[in-house]
PDB file of C-alpha atoms in Angstrom:
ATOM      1  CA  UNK A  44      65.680  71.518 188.605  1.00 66.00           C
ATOM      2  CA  UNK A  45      67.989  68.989 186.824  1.00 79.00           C
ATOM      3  CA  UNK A  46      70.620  71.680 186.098  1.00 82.00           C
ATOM      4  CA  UNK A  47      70.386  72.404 189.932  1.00 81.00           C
ATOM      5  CA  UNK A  48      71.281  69.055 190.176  1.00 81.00           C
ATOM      6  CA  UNK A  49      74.071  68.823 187.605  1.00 87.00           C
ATOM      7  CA  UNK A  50      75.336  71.963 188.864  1.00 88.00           C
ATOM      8  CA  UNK A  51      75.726  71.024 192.745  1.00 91.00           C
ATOM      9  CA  UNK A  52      77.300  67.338 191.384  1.00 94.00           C
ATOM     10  CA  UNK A  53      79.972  69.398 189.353  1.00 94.00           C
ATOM     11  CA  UNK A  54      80.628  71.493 192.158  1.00 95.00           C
ATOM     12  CA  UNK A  55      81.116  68.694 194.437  1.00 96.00           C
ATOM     13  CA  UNK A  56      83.569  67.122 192.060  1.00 97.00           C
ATOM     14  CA  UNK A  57      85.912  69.983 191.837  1.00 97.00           C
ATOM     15  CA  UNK A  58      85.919  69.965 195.169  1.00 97.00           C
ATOM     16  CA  UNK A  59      86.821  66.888 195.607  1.00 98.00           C
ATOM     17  CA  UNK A  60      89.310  67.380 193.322  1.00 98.00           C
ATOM     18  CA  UNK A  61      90.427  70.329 195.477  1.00 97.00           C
ATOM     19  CA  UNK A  62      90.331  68.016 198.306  1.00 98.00           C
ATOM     20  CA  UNK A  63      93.399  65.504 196.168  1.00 98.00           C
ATOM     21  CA  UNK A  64      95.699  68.149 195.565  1.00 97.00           C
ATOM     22  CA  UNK A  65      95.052  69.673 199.434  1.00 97.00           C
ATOM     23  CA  UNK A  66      95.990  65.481 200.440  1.00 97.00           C
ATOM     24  CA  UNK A  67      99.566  66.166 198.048  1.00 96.00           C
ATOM     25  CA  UNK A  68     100.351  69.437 199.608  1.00 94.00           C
ATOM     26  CA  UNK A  69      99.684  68.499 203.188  1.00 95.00           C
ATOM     27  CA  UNK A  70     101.627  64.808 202.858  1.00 95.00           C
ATOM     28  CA  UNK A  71     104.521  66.253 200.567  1.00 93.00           C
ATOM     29  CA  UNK A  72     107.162  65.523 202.981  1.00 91.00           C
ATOM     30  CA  UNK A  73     105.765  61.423 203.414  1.00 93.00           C
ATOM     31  CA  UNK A  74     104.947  61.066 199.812  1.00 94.00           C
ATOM     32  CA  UNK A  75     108.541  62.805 197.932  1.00 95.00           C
ATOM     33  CA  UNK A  76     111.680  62.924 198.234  1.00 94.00           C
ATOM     34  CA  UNK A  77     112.542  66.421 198.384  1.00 90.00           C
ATOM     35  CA  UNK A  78     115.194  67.994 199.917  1.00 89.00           C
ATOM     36  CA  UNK A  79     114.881  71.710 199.304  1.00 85.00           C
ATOM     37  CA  UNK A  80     111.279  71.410 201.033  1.00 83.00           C
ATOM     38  CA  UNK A  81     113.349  72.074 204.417  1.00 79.00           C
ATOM     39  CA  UNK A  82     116.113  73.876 202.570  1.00 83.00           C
ATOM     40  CA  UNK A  83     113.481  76.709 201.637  1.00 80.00           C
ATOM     41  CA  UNK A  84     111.338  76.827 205.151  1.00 78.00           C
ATOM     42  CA  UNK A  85     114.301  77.629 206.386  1.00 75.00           C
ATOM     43  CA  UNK A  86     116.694  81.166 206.469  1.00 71.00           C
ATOM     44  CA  UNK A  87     117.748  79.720 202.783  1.00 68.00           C
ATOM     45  CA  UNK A  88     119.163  82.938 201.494  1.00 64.00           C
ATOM     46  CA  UNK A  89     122.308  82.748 203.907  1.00 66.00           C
ATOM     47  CA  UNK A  90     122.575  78.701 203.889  1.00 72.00           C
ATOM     48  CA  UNK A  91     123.963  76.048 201.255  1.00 77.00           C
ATOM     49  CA  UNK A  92     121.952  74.187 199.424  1.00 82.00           C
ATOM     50  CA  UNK A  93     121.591  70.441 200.936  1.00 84.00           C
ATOM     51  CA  UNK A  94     123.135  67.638 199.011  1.00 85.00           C
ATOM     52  CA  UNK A  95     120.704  65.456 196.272  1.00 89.00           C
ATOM     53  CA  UNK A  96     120.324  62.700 194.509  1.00 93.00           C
ATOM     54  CA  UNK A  97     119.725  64.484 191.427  1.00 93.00           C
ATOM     55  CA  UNK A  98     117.304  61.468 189.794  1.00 95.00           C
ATOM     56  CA  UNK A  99     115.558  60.334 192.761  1.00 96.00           C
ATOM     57  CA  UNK A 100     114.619  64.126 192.961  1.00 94.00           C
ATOM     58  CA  UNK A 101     113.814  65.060 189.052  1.00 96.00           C
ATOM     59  CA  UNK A 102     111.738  61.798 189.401  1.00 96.00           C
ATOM     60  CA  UNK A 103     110.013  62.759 192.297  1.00 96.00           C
ATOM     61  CA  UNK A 104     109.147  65.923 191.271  1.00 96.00           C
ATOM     62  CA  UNK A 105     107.762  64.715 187.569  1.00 96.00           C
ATOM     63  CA  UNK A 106     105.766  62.432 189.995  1.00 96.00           C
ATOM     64  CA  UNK A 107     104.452  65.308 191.771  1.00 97.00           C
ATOM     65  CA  UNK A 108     104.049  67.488 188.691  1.00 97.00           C
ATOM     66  CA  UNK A 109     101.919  64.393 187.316  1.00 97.00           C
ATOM     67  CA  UNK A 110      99.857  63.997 189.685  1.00 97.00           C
ATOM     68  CA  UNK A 111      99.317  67.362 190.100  1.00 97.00           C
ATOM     69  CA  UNK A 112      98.396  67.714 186.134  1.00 98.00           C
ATOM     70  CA  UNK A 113      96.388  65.152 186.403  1.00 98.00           C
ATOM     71  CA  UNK A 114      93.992  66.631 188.995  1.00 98.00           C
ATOM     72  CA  UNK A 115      94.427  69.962 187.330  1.00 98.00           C
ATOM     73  CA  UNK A 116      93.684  68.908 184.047  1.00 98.00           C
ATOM     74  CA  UNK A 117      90.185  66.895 185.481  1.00 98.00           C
ATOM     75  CA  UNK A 118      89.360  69.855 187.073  1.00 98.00           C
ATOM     76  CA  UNK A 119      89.604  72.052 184.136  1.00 97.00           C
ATOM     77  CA  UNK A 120      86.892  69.395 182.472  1.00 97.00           C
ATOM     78  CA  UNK A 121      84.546  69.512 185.010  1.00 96.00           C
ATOM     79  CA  UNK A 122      84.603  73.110 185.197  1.00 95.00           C
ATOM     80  CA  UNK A 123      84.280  73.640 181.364  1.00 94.00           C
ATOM     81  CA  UNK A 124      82.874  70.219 179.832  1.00 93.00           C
ATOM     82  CA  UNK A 125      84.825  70.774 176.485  1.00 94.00           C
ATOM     83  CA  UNK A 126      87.750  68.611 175.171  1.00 97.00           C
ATOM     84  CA  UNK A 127      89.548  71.360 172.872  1.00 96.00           C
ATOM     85  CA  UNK A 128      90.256  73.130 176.358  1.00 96.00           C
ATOM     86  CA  UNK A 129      91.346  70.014 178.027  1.00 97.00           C
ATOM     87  CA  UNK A 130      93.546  69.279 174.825  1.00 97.00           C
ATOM     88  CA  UNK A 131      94.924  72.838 174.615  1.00 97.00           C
ATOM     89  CA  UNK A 132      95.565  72.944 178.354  1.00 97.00           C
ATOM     90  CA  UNK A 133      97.720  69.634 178.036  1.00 98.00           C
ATOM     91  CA  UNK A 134      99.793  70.946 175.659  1.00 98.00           C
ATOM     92  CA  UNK A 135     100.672  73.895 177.586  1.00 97.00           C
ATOM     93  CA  UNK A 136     100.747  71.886 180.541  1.00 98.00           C
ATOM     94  CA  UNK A 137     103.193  69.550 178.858  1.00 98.00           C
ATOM     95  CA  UNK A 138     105.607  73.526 177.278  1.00 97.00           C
ATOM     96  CA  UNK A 139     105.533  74.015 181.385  1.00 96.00           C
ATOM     97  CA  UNK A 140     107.276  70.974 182.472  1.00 98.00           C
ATOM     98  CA  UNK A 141     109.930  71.058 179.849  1.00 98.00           C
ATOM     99  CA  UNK A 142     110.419  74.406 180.085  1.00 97.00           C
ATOM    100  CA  UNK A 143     110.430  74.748 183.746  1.00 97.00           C
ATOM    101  CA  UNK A 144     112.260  71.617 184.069  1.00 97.00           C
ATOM    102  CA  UNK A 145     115.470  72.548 182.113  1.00 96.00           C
ATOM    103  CA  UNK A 146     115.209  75.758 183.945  1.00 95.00           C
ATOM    104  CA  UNK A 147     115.024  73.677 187.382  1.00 94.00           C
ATOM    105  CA  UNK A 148     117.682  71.543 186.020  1.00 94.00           C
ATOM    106  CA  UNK A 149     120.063  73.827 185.082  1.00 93.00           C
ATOM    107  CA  UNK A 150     119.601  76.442 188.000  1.00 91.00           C
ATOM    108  CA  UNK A 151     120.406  73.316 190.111  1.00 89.00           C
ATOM    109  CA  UNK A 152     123.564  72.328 188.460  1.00 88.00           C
ATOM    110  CA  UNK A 153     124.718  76.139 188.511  1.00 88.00           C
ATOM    111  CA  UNK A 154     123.719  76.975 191.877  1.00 78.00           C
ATOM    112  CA  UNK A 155     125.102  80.706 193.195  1.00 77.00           C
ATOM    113  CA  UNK A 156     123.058  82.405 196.393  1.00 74.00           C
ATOM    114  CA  UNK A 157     121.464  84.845 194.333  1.00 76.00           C
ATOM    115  CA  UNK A 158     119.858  81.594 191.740  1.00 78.00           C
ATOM    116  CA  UNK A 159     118.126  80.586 195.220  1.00 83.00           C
ATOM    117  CA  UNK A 160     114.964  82.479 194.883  1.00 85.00           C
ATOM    118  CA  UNK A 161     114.767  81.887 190.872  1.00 89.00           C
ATOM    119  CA  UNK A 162     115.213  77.917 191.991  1.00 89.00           C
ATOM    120  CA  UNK A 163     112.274  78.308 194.445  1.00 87.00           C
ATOM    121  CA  UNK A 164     109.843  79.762 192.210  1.00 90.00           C
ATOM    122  CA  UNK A 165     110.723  77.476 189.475  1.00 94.00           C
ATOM    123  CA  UNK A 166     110.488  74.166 191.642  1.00 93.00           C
ATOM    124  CA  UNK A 167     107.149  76.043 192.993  1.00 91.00           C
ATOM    125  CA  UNK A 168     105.542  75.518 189.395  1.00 92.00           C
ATOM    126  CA  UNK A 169     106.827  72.525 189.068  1.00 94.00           C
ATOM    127  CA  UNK A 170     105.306  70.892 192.211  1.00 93.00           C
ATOM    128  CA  UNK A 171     102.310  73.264 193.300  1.00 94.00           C
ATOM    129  CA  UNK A 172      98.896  73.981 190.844  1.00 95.00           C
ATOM    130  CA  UNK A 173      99.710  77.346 190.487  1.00 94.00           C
ATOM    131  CA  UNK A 174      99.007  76.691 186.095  1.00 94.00           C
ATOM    132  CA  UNK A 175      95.869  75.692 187.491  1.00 96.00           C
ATOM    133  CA  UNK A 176      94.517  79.056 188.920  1.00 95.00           C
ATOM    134  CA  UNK A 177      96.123  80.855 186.129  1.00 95.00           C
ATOM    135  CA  UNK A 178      94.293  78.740 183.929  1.00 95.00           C
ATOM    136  CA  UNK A 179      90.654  78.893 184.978  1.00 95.00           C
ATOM    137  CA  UNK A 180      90.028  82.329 185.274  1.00 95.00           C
ATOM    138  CA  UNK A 181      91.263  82.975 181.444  1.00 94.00           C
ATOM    139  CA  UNK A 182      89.282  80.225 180.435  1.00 95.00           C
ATOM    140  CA  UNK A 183      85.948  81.439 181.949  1.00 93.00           C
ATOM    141  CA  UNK A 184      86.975  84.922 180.587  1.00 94.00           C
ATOM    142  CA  UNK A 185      87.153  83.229 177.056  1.00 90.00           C
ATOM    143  CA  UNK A 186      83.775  81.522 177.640  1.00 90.00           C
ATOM    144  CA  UNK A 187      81.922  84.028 179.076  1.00 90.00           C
ATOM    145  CA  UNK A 188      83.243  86.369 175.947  1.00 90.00           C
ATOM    146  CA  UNK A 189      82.157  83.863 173.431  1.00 85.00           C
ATOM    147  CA  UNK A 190      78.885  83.350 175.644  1.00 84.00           C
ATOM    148  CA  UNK A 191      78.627  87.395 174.703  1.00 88.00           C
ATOM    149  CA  UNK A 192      79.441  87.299 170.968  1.00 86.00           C
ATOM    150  CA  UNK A 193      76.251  85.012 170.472  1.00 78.00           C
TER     151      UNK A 193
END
């Protein structure tokens, strides 16, 4: 009964948690500054890219990347309970933002027309959860193999 319990209060955690990142995505516009939001609902691949201030946006979107690990990361501890995964997803967390932000940076600062879809999936890391669902399915694959082996 008590795992019942524990079980329905983890769920409605990571829910809520669900709930934060839904509240980031659906205010994005309000909360950052981000010019290429617009820039990409629109026809993009025949316009210019709008004009930015370079830092306000790198800082906005390390903001939004934050706040996004953040939740991510808390989610990956209530689903799982252990710290090595938490610790392990950090660091690769932490590879993704450098990586992808060098990559951001630099497909910015050498933007051509046919960069625009490499810049959109690259800021789309950087600012959505998409680590996150890549994340939790290989990590319940890796318990539930372990669960196996013993």
């Amino acid at each position: 009964m008590e795992q019942k319990v524990k079980k329905r209060y983890r769920i409605m955690q990571i829910g809520i948690l669900i709930f934060l990142l839904a509240v980031i995505r659906l205010f994005e516009q309000d909360l950052f500054y981000d010019p290429l939001i617009l820039f990409f609902k629109s026809d993009y691949l025949l316009g210019i890219i709008p004009p930015m201030d370079m830092a306000k946006l790198m800082f906005n979107l390390s903001l939004r990347f934050c706040l996004n690990t953040i939740i991510s990361l808390t989610i990956i501890y209530v689903s799982f309970r252990d710290i090595n995964i938490l610790k392990f997803s950090a660091v690769l967390y932490g590879v993704l933002y450098v990586v992808a932000t060098i990559i951001f940076i630099f497909l910015v600062l050498n933007i051509e027309r046919e960069h625009y879809l490499a810049l959109f999936y690259v800021r789309r890391f950087l600012i959505h959860p998409i680590f996150l669902l890549i994340l939790l399915p290989a990590f319940y694959y890796y318990r539930l193999r372990e669960y196996r082996k013993n």
